[in-house]
Short mmCIF file of N, CA, C and O in Angstrom, two decimals:
data_model
loop_
_atom_site.label_atom_id
_atom_site.label_comp_id
_atom_site.label_asym_id
_atom_site.label_seq_id
_atom_site.Cartn_x
_atom_site.Cartn_y
_atom_site.Cartn_z
N UNK A 1 0.84 -1.19 0.00
CA UNK A 1 0.00 0.00 0.00
C UNK A 1 0.88 1.24 0.00
O UNK A 1 1.81 1.35 0.78
N UNK A 2 0.57 2.16 -0.89
CA UNK A 2 1.34 3.39 -0.99
C UNK A 2 1.02 4.33 0.17
O UNK A 2 -0.12 4.44 0.60
N UNK A 3 2.05 4.99 0.63
CA UNK A 3 1.89 6.09 1.59
C UNK A 3 2.21 7.35 0.79
O UNK A 3 3.33 7.52 0.32
N UNK A 4 1.22 8.19 0.60
CA UNK A 4 1.35 9.35 -0.29
C UNK A 4 1.63 10.61 0.51
O UNK A 4 0.99 10.88 1.52
N UNK A 5 2.60 11.39 0.01
CA UNK A 5 2.94 12.68 0.63
C UNK A 5 1.70 13.55 0.66
O UNK A 5 0.87 13.48 -0.25
N UNK A 6 1.52 14.34 1.69
CA UNK A 6 2.47 14.71 2.72
C UNK A 6 2.45 13.84 3.98
O UNK A 6 2.98 14.24 5.01
N UNK A 7 1.85 12.67 3.91
CA UNK A 7 1.83 11.77 5.07
C UNK A 7 3.25 11.45 5.52
O UNK A 7 4.16 11.33 4.70
N UNK A 8 3.43 11.31 6.82
CA UNK A 8 4.73 10.95 7.39
C UNK A 8 5.18 9.60 6.83
O UNK A 8 4.40 8.68 6.72
N UNK A 9 6.43 9.50 6.45
CA UNK A 9 6.97 8.26 5.93
C UNK A 9 6.48 7.93 4.52
O UNK A 9 6.49 6.77 4.11
N UNK A 10 6.11 8.96 3.76
CA UNK A 10 5.57 8.73 2.42
C UNK A 10 6.58 8.02 1.52
O UNK A 10 7.77 8.17 1.66
N UNK A 11 6.03 7.23 0.58
CA UNK A 11 6.87 6.58 -0.41
C UNK A 11 6.40 6.88 -1.83
O UNK A 11 6.93 6.34 -2.80
N UNK A 12 5.41 7.76 -1.96
CA UNK A 12 4.94 8.20 -3.27
C UNK A 12 4.52 9.66 -3.18
O UNK A 12 4.12 10.13 -2.10
N UNK A 13 4.61 10.34 -4.30
CA UNK A 13 4.20 11.74 -4.35
C UNK A 13 2.82 11.91 -4.96
O UNK A 13 2.27 13.00 -4.96
N UNK A 14 2.26 10.81 -5.50
CA UNK A 14 0.93 10.82 -6.10
C UNK A 14 0.19 9.53 -5.76
O UNK A 14 0.81 8.52 -5.46
N UNK A 15 -1.12 9.59 -5.81
CA UNK A 15 -1.93 8.39 -5.61
C UNK A 15 -1.97 7.58 -6.90
O UNK A 15 -1.63 8.09 -7.98
N UNK A 16 -2.42 6.34 -6.80
CA UNK A 16 -2.59 5.51 -7.99
C UNK A 16 -3.57 6.16 -8.97
O UNK A 16 -3.34 6.17 -10.18
N UNK A 17 -4.66 6.71 -8.45
CA UNK A 17 -5.67 7.34 -9.31
C UNK A 17 -5.10 8.57 -10.01
O UNK A 17 -5.36 8.79 -11.20
N UNK A 18 -4.32 9.39 -9.29
CA UNK A 18 -3.70 10.56 -9.92
C UNK A 18 -2.73 10.14 -11.02
O UNK A 18 -2.70 10.75 -12.10
N UNK A 19 -1.94 9.13 -10.76
CA UNK A 19 -0.98 8.64 -11.75
C UNK A 19 -1.72 8.10 -12.98
O UNK A 19 -1.35 8.41 -14.12
N UNK A 20 -2.77 7.32 -12.76
CA UNK A 20 -3.54 6.77 -13.87
C UNK A 20 -4.13 7.89 -14.72
O UNK A 20 -4.07 7.85 -15.94
N UNK A 21 -4.70 8.90 -14.07
CA UNK A 21 -5.27 10.03 -14.79
C UNK A 21 -4.23 10.77 -15.61
O UNK A 21 -4.48 11.14 -16.76
N UNK A 22 -3.05 10.99 -15.03
CA UNK A 22 -1.97 11.67 -15.73
C UNK A 22 -1.55 10.87 -16.96
O UNK A 22 -1.40 11.42 -18.06
N UNK A 23 -1.35 9.58 -16.77
CA UNK A 23 -0.89 8.74 -17.88
C UNK A 23 -1.92 8.74 -19.02
O UNK A 23 -1.54 8.80 -20.19
N UNK A 24 -3.19 8.68 -18.67
CA UNK A 24 -4.24 8.71 -19.69
C UNK A 24 -4.25 10.05 -20.42
O UNK A 24 -4.36 10.09 -21.66
N UNK A 25 -4.17 11.17 -19.67
CA UNK A 25 -4.17 12.50 -20.29
C UNK A 25 -2.99 12.68 -21.23
O UNK A 25 -3.11 13.33 -22.27
N UNK A 26 -1.85 12.12 -20.88
CA UNK A 26 -0.64 12.29 -21.68
C UNK A 26 -0.50 11.21 -22.76
O UNK A 26 0.39 11.28 -23.59
N UNK A 27 -1.37 10.21 -22.75
CA UNK A 27 -1.34 9.16 -23.76
C UNK A 27 -0.21 8.16 -23.57
O UNK A 27 0.25 7.55 -24.53
N UNK A 28 0.23 7.99 -22.33
CA UNK A 28 1.33 7.06 -22.04
C UNK A 28 0.83 5.64 -21.83
O UNK A 28 -0.29 5.42 -21.37
N UNK A 29 1.68 4.69 -22.14
CA UNK A 29 1.41 3.28 -21.91
C UNK A 29 1.87 2.95 -20.49
O UNK A 29 3.05 2.84 -20.23
N UNK A 30 0.93 2.79 -19.58
CA UNK A 30 1.18 2.60 -18.15
C UNK A 30 0.85 1.17 -17.80
O UNK A 30 -0.16 0.64 -18.28
N UNK A 31 1.64 0.49 -16.98
CA UNK A 31 1.33 -0.90 -16.64
C UNK A 31 -0.09 -1.04 -16.09
O UNK A 31 -0.56 -0.19 -15.33
N UNK A 32 -0.76 -2.12 -16.47
CA UNK A 32 -2.13 -2.35 -16.01
C UNK A 32 -2.16 -2.90 -14.58
O UNK A 32 -3.11 -2.66 -13.84
N UNK A 33 -1.10 -3.61 -14.18
CA UNK A 33 -1.07 -4.22 -12.86
C UNK A 33 -0.77 -3.17 -11.78
O UNK A 33 0.22 -2.46 -11.85
N UNK A 34 -1.63 -3.13 -10.79
CA UNK A 34 -1.49 -2.16 -9.70
C UNK A 34 -0.17 -2.32 -8.95
O UNK A 34 0.45 -1.33 -8.57
N UNK A 35 0.28 -3.54 -8.75
CA UNK A 35 1.54 -3.78 -8.04
C UNK A 35 2.71 -3.15 -8.79
O UNK A 35 3.59 -2.54 -8.17
N UNK A 36 2.71 -3.26 -10.11
CA UNK A 36 3.78 -2.66 -10.92
C UNK A 36 3.69 -1.14 -10.90
O UNK A 36 4.70 -0.44 -10.89
N UNK A 37 2.48 -0.61 -10.87
CA UNK A 37 2.29 0.83 -10.77
C UNK A 37 2.85 1.36 -9.44
O UNK A 37 3.54 2.38 -9.42
N UNK A 38 2.56 0.66 -8.35
CA UNK A 38 3.05 1.08 -7.04
C UNK A 38 4.57 1.08 -6.99
O UNK A 38 5.18 2.01 -6.47
N UNK A 39 5.19 0.03 -7.54
CA UNK A 39 6.65 -0.03 -7.57
C UNK A 39 7.21 1.14 -8.36
O UNK A 39 8.15 1.82 -7.92
N UNK A 40 6.64 1.43 -9.52
CA UNK A 40 7.10 2.53 -10.36
C UNK A 40 6.92 3.87 -9.64
O UNK A 40 7.80 4.74 -9.70
N UNK A 41 5.80 4.05 -8.95
CA UNK A 41 5.57 5.31 -8.22
C UNK A 41 6.56 5.48 -7.07
O UNK A 41 7.02 6.59 -6.81
N UNK A 42 6.89 4.39 -6.39
CA UNK A 42 7.90 4.47 -5.32
C UNK A 42 9.26 4.86 -5.90
O UNK A 42 9.96 5.70 -5.35
N UNK A 43 9.64 4.23 -7.01
CA UNK A 43 10.93 4.55 -7.63
C UNK A 43 10.95 5.97 -8.17
O UNK A 43 11.96 6.65 -8.09
N UNK A 44 9.83 6.41 -8.72
CA UNK A 44 9.73 7.78 -9.20
C UNK A 44 9.87 8.79 -8.08
O UNK A 44 10.57 9.80 -8.21
N UNK A 45 9.22 8.51 -6.96
CA UNK A 45 9.33 9.41 -5.79
C UNK A 45 10.76 9.42 -5.27
O UNK A 45 11.30 10.48 -4.93
N UNK A 46 11.39 8.26 -5.23
CA UNK A 46 12.79 8.17 -4.78
C UNK A 46 13.68 9.04 -5.68
O UNK A 46 14.54 9.77 -5.19
N UNK A 47 13.45 8.97 -6.98
CA UNK A 47 14.25 9.77 -7.91
C UNK A 47 14.05 11.27 -7.67
O UNK A 47 15.01 12.02 -7.55
N UNK A 48 12.81 11.70 -7.56
CA UNK A 48 12.51 13.13 -7.35
C UNK A 48 13.11 13.62 -6.04
O UNK A 48 13.75 14.67 -5.99
N UNK A 49 12.93 12.84 -4.98
CA UNK A 49 13.40 13.26 -3.66
C UNK A 49 14.93 13.28 -3.58
O UNK A 49 15.50 14.16 -2.95
N UNK A 50 15.61 12.35 -4.25
CA UNK A 50 17.06 12.30 -4.15
C UNK A 50 17.77 13.20 -5.15
O UNK A 50 18.86 13.67 -4.88
N UNK A 51 17.17 13.44 -6.31
CA UNK A 51 17.83 14.24 -7.34
C UNK A 51 17.55 15.74 -7.23
O UNK A 51 18.29 16.54 -7.77
N UNK A 52 16.49 16.10 -6.56
CA UNK A 52 16.09 17.51 -6.47
C UNK A 52 15.83 17.84 -5.00
O UNK A 52 15.31 17.04 -4.26
N UNK A 53 16.18 19.02 -4.63
CA UNK A 53 15.87 19.50 -3.28
C UNK A 53 14.56 20.26 -3.35
O UNK A 53 14.53 21.43 -3.70
N UNK A 54 13.49 19.58 -3.03
CA UNK A 54 12.16 20.18 -3.11
C UNK A 54 11.92 21.02 -1.86
O UNK A 54 12.09 20.54 -0.74
N UNK A 55 11.51 22.26 -2.07
CA UNK A 55 11.21 23.12 -0.93
C UNK A 55 9.98 22.57 -0.20
O UNK A 55 9.01 22.14 -0.84
N UNK A 56 10.01 22.56 1.13
CA UNK A 56 8.92 21.95 1.92
C UNK A 56 7.53 22.50 1.62
O UNK A 56 6.55 21.75 1.67
N UNK A 57 7.42 23.76 1.28
CA UNK A 57 6.10 24.33 1.01
C UNK A 57 5.44 23.72 -0.23
O UNK A 57 4.24 23.88 -0.45
N UNK A 58 6.20 23.01 -1.05
CA UNK A 58 5.64 22.36 -2.23
C UNK A 58 5.25 20.91 -1.99
O UNK A 58 4.83 20.21 -2.90
N UNK A 59 5.40 20.45 -0.74
CA UNK A 59 5.06 19.06 -0.41
C UNK A 59 3.83 18.92 0.47
O UNK A 59 3.37 17.81 0.72
N UNK A 60 3.31 20.00 0.98
CA UNK A 60 2.15 19.89 1.85
C UNK A 60 1.12 20.94 1.56
O UNK A 60 1.17 21.98 2.17
N UNK A 61 0.20 20.74 0.63
CA UNK A 61 0.05 19.57 -0.23
C UNK A 61 1.07 19.57 -1.37
O UNK A 61 1.68 20.59 -1.66
N UNK A 62 1.21 18.43 -2.01
CA UNK A 62 2.18 18.28 -3.10
C UNK A 62 1.72 19.14 -4.29
O UNK A 62 0.58 19.05 -4.73
N UNK A 63 2.64 19.98 -4.77
CA UNK A 63 2.35 20.86 -5.91
C UNK A 63 2.10 20.04 -7.17
O UNK A 63 2.68 18.97 -7.35
N UNK A 64 1.26 20.55 -8.03
CA UNK A 64 0.89 19.83 -9.27
C UNK A 64 2.11 19.56 -10.16
O UNK A 64 2.19 18.50 -10.77
N UNK A 65 3.06 20.50 -10.23
CA UNK A 65 4.24 20.26 -11.07
C UNK A 65 5.08 19.11 -10.51
O UNK A 65 5.68 18.36 -11.28
N UNK A 66 5.11 18.96 -9.20
CA UNK A 66 5.85 17.85 -8.59
C UNK A 66 5.12 16.54 -8.86
O UNK A 66 5.75 15.52 -9.16
N UNK A 67 3.80 16.57 -8.80
CA UNK A 67 3.02 15.37 -9.14
C UNK A 67 3.29 14.96 -10.58
O UNK A 67 3.48 13.78 -10.88
N UNK A 68 3.32 15.94 -11.48
CA UNK A 68 3.60 15.64 -12.89
C UNK A 68 5.00 15.07 -13.05
O UNK A 68 5.20 14.08 -13.77
N UNK A 69 5.98 15.68 -12.38
CA UNK A 69 7.36 15.18 -12.46
C UNK A 69 7.45 13.77 -11.89
O UNK A 69 8.15 12.91 -12.44
N UNK A 70 6.73 13.51 -10.80
CA UNK A 70 6.74 12.17 -10.19
C UNK A 70 6.12 11.15 -11.14
O UNK A 70 6.60 10.01 -11.23
N UNK A 71 5.07 11.53 -11.85
CA UNK A 71 4.46 10.62 -12.82
C UNK A 71 5.41 10.35 -13.98
O UNK A 71 5.54 9.21 -14.44
N UNK A 72 6.10 11.39 -14.46
CA UNK A 72 7.07 11.21 -15.54
C UNK A 72 8.20 10.27 -15.08
O UNK A 72 8.64 9.40 -15.82
N UNK A 73 8.65 10.46 -13.85
CA UNK A 73 9.72 9.60 -13.31
C UNK A 73 9.21 8.17 -13.15
O UNK A 73 9.92 7.21 -13.46
N UNK A 74 7.97 8.01 -12.69
CA UNK A 74 7.40 6.67 -12.51
C UNK A 74 7.26 5.96 -13.85
O UNK A 74 7.53 4.76 -13.95
N UNK A 75 6.86 6.69 -14.88
CA UNK A 75 6.75 6.09 -16.21
C UNK A 75 8.11 5.55 -16.66
O UNK A 75 8.21 4.42 -17.15
N UNK A 76 9.15 6.33 -16.45
CA UNK A 76 10.49 5.89 -16.84
C UNK A 76 10.96 4.73 -15.97
O UNK A 76 11.64 3.83 -16.45
N UNK A 77 10.57 4.73 -14.71
CA UNK A 77 10.93 3.62 -13.82
C UNK A 77 10.23 2.34 -14.26
O UNK A 77 10.80 1.26 -14.19
N UNK A 78 9.00 2.47 -14.74
CA UNK A 78 8.25 1.29 -15.20
C UNK A 78 8.85 0.71 -16.48
O UNK A 78 8.73 -0.49 -16.73
N UNK A 79 9.51 1.56 -17.26
CA UNK A 79 10.08 1.14 -18.54
C UNK A 79 11.58 0.86 -18.48
O UNK A 79 12.19 0.59 -19.49
N UNK A 80 12.17 0.99 -17.31
CA UNK A 80 13.61 0.78 -17.19
C UNK A 80 14.12 1.37 -15.90
O UNK A 80 13.40 1.48 -14.93
N UNK A 81 15.34 1.80 -15.93
CA UNK A 81 15.98 2.32 -14.72
C UNK A 81 16.13 3.83 -14.79
O UNK A 81 16.48 4.38 -15.83
N UNK A 82 15.87 4.49 -13.67
CA UNK A 82 16.09 5.93 -13.59
C UNK A 82 17.54 6.27 -13.28
O UNK A 82 18.06 7.29 -13.70
N UNK A 83 18.16 5.43 -12.50
CA UNK A 83 19.54 5.66 -12.10
C UNK A 83 20.45 4.73 -12.88
O UNK A 83 20.16 3.55 -13.05
N UNK A 84 21.56 5.27 -13.35
CA UNK A 84 22.53 4.46 -14.09
C UNK A 84 23.72 4.17 -13.20
O UNK A 84 24.25 5.07 -12.56
N UNK A 85 24.09 2.91 -13.14
CA UNK A 85 25.34 2.56 -12.46
C UNK A 85 26.46 2.97 -13.40
O UNK A 85 26.46 2.63 -14.58
N UNK A 86 27.41 3.74 -12.88
CA UNK A 86 28.48 4.29 -13.71
C UNK A 86 29.80 3.65 -13.33
O UNK A 86 30.15 3.58 -12.16
N UNK A 87 30.49 3.17 -14.34
CA UNK A 87 31.80 2.58 -14.12
C UNK A 87 32.76 3.66 -13.62
O UNK A 87 32.64 4.83 -13.97
N UNK A 88 33.72 3.25 -12.81
CA UNK A 88 34.70 4.19 -12.27
C UNK A 88 35.55 4.80 -13.38
O UNK A 88 35.99 5.93 -13.28
N UNK A 89 35.78 4.05 -14.43
CA UNK A 89 36.60 4.54 -15.53
C UNK A 89 35.93 4.17 -16.84
O UNK A 89 35.61 3.00 -17.08
N UNK A 90 35.72 5.14 -17.69
CA UNK A 90 35.08 4.89 -18.97
C UNK A 90 36.14 4.62 -20.04
O UNK A 90 37.22 5.20 -20.01
N UNK A 91 35.81 3.76 -20.98
CA UNK A 91 36.70 3.51 -22.12
C UNK A 91 36.53 4.68 -23.07
O UNK A 91 35.43 5.01 -23.48
N UNK A 92 37.64 5.36 -23.39
CA UNK A 92 37.56 6.51 -24.29
C UNK A 92 38.18 6.24 -25.64
O UNK A 92 38.02 7.03 -26.55
N UNK A 93 38.90 5.12 -25.77
CA UNK A 93 39.50 4.78 -27.05
C UNK A 93 39.59 3.27 -27.18
O UNK A 93 39.92 2.58 -26.22
N UNK A 94 39.28 2.78 -28.37
CA UNK A 94 39.32 1.36 -28.61
C UNK A 94 39.93 1.12 -29.99
O UNK A 94 39.54 1.74 -30.96
N UNK A 95 40.91 0.22 -30.06
CA UNK A 95 41.55 -0.11 -31.33
C UNK A 95 41.33 -1.58 -31.63
O UNK A 95 41.63 -2.44 -30.81
N UNK A 96 40.77 -1.83 -32.81
CA UNK A 96 40.58 -3.18 -33.29
C UNK A 96 41.22 -3.23 -34.68
O UNK A 96 40.69 -2.64 -35.62
N UNK A 97 42.35 -3.91 -34.77
CA UNK A 97 43.09 -3.95 -36.03
C UNK A 97 43.52 -2.55 -36.42
O UNK A 97 44.03 -1.79 -35.60
N UNK A 98 43.25 -2.14 -37.66
CA UNK A 98 43.68 -0.81 -38.11
C UNK A 98 42.68 0.31 -37.76
O UNK A 98 42.92 1.47 -38.05
N UNK A 99 41.57 -0.05 -37.10
CA UNK A 99 40.52 0.94 -36.82
C UNK A 99 40.57 1.35 -35.35
O UNK A 99 40.53 0.52 -34.45
N UNK A 100 40.63 2.66 -35.11
CA UNK A 100 40.60 3.21 -33.77
C UNK A 100 39.35 4.07 -33.63
O UNK A 100 39.09 4.93 -34.48
N UNK A 101 38.59 3.83 -32.57
CA UNK A 101 37.40 4.62 -32.29
C UNK A 101 37.59 5.33 -30.96
O UNK A 101 38.00 4.72 -29.98
N UNK A 102 37.33 6.64 -30.95
CA UNK A 102 37.42 7.43 -29.71
C UNK A 102 36.02 7.83 -29.29
O UNK A 102 35.19 8.20 -30.11
N UNK A 103 35.77 7.74 -27.98
CA UNK A 103 34.48 8.08 -27.41
C UNK A 103 34.63 9.28 -26.49
O UNK A 103 35.62 9.39 -25.77
N UNK A 104 33.65 10.14 -26.50
CA UNK A 104 33.65 11.28 -25.57
C UNK A 104 33.09 10.82 -24.23
O UNK A 104 32.15 10.03 -24.18
N UNK A 105 33.67 11.31 -23.16
CA UNK A 105 33.14 11.00 -21.84
C UNK A 105 31.93 11.87 -21.57
O UNK A 105 31.94 13.06 -21.87
N UNK A 106 30.87 11.31 -21.01
CA UNK A 106 29.68 12.12 -20.71
C UNK A 106 30.00 13.16 -19.64
O UNK A 106 30.71 12.89 -18.69
N UNK A 107 29.47 14.36 -19.85
CA UNK A 107 29.71 15.46 -18.91
C UNK A 107 28.99 15.31 -17.59
O UNK A 107 29.28 16.00 -16.64
N UNK A 108 28.01 14.40 -17.52
CA UNK A 108 27.22 14.26 -16.30
C UNK A 108 27.58 12.99 -15.54
O UNK A 108 26.78 12.50 -14.76
N UNK A 109 28.75 12.44 -15.79
CA UNK A 109 29.17 11.25 -15.08
C UNK A 109 28.44 9.99 -15.50
O UNK A 109 28.50 8.98 -14.83
N UNK A 110 27.73 10.05 -16.60
CA UNK A 110 27.02 8.87 -17.09
C UNK A 110 25.61 8.72 -16.57
O UNK A 110 24.90 7.82 -16.98
N UNK A 111 25.18 9.57 -15.64
CA UNK A 111 23.83 9.47 -15.10
C UNK A 111 22.81 9.97 -16.11
O UNK A 111 23.01 11.01 -16.73
N UNK A 112 21.73 9.21 -16.29
CA UNK A 112 20.67 9.62 -17.19
C UNK A 112 20.06 10.92 -16.69
O UNK A 112 19.96 11.16 -15.49
N UNK A 113 19.63 11.76 -17.62
CA UNK A 113 18.91 12.98 -17.28
C UNK A 113 17.62 12.98 -18.10
O UNK A 113 17.59 12.48 -19.21
N UNK A 114 16.60 13.56 -17.55
CA UNK A 114 15.29 13.58 -18.19
C UNK A 114 14.82 15.03 -18.27
O UNK A 114 14.42 15.62 -17.27
N UNK A 115 14.89 15.59 -19.47
CA UNK A 115 14.59 17.00 -19.68
C UNK A 115 13.23 17.44 -19.17
O UNK A 115 13.09 18.49 -18.56
N UNK A 116 12.19 16.63 -19.40
CA UNK A 116 10.85 17.02 -18.97
C UNK A 116 10.78 17.09 -17.44
O UNK A 116 10.14 17.99 -16.88
N UNK A 117 11.44 16.18 -16.75
CA UNK A 117 11.44 16.20 -15.28
C UNK A 117 12.21 17.41 -14.78
O UNK A 117 11.76 18.13 -13.88
N UNK A 118 13.39 17.67 -15.37
CA UNK A 118 14.17 18.85 -14.99
C UNK A 118 13.35 20.12 -15.16
O UNK A 118 13.33 20.99 -14.29
N UNK A 119 12.66 20.24 -16.29
CA UNK A 119 11.86 21.44 -16.55
C UNK A 119 10.72 21.59 -15.56
O UNK A 119 10.45 22.69 -15.06
N UNK A 120 10.04 20.50 -15.24
CA UNK A 120 8.94 20.56 -14.29
C UNK A 120 9.41 20.95 -12.89
O UNK A 120 8.71 21.63 -12.15
N UNK A 121 10.61 20.51 -12.53
CA UNK A 121 11.11 20.74 -11.18
C UNK A 121 11.71 22.13 -10.98
O UNK A 121 11.97 22.53 -9.85
N UNK A 122 11.93 22.89 -12.05
CA UNK A 122 12.45 24.24 -11.88
C UNK A 122 11.45 25.08 -11.11
O UNK A 122 10.26 25.03 -11.35
N UNK A 123 11.91 25.82 -10.15
CA UNK A 123 11.05 26.70 -9.38
C UNK A 123 10.53 26.09 -8.09
O UNK A 123 9.99 26.81 -7.26
N UNK A 124 10.69 24.79 -7.89
CA UNK A 124 10.22 24.17 -6.65
C UNK A 124 11.37 23.60 -5.83
O UNK A 124 11.15 22.95 -4.83
N UNK A 125 12.58 23.85 -6.29
CA UNK A 125 13.75 23.34 -5.58
C UNK A 125 14.28 24.40 -4.63
O UNK A 125 14.17 25.59 -4.87
N UNK A 126 14.87 23.95 -3.56
CA UNK A 126 15.49 24.84 -2.59
C UNK A 126 16.90 24.40 -2.33
O UNK A 126 17.48 23.66 -3.10
N UNK A 127 17.45 24.83 -1.24
CA UNK A 127 18.78 24.36 -0.87
C UNK A 127 19.78 25.46 -0.63
O UNK A 127 20.94 25.20 -0.41
N UNK A 128 19.38 26.71 -0.72
CA UNK A 128 20.28 27.80 -0.36
C UNK A 128 21.38 28.09 -1.35
O UNK A 128 22.31 28.80 -1.05
N UNK A 129 21.32 27.55 -2.53
CA UNK A 129 22.34 27.82 -3.52
C UNK A 129 21.79 27.63 -4.91
O UNK A 129 20.62 27.36 -5.11
N UNK A 130 22.65 27.77 -5.85
CA UNK A 130 22.25 27.59 -7.23
C UNK A 130 22.29 26.10 -7.55
O UNK A 130 23.25 25.41 -7.22
N UNK A 131 21.25 25.61 -8.17
CA UNK A 131 21.20 24.20 -8.58
C UNK A 131 21.44 24.16 -10.07
O UNK A 131 20.74 24.79 -10.85
N UNK A 132 22.49 23.46 -10.46
CA UNK A 132 22.83 23.36 -11.87
C UNK A 132 22.19 22.11 -12.45
O UNK A 132 22.37 21.01 -11.96
N UNK A 133 21.41 22.31 -13.50
CA UNK A 133 20.80 21.20 -14.21
C UNK A 133 21.64 20.93 -15.44
O UNK A 133 21.94 21.82 -16.21
N UNK A 134 22.00 19.68 -15.65
CA UNK A 134 22.85 19.30 -16.77
C UNK A 134 22.06 18.40 -17.69
O UNK A 134 21.46 17.44 -17.25
N UNK A 135 22.06 18.71 -18.96
CA UNK A 135 21.38 17.87 -19.94
C UNK A 135 22.35 16.88 -20.52
O UNK A 135 23.50 17.19 -20.74
N UNK A 136 21.87 15.70 -20.79
CA UNK A 136 22.71 14.66 -21.37
C UNK A 136 22.87 14.91 -22.85
O UNK A 136 22.09 15.47 -23.51
#
């Protein structure tokens, strides 16, 4: 069972019904199984809470832009991983016979970024400093 913010110990930023409505309005393919939806919503909330410093006034009640961002994150969680495990050292050059291929290292350390989530979260983050958003 989901515990939805602003409840103490919350593990989701939106209810199942809110997520379903959002996915339908946006035309997204959302898992039909409620258990899979709950898992995706928990992972989406984890992503939003850990990647962005949300100002407390936007969590009680949860602001609509945060709900939208949480739904976008949950959709991506349902379709794969939000967080990328990054190798300590990236291969930047590979030679096979006479062919050499060079790769550029990602500027964001290899972590996936999601432009729509970044855009939705602008204006609701806090933290006493400038937050730099990096696009992949």
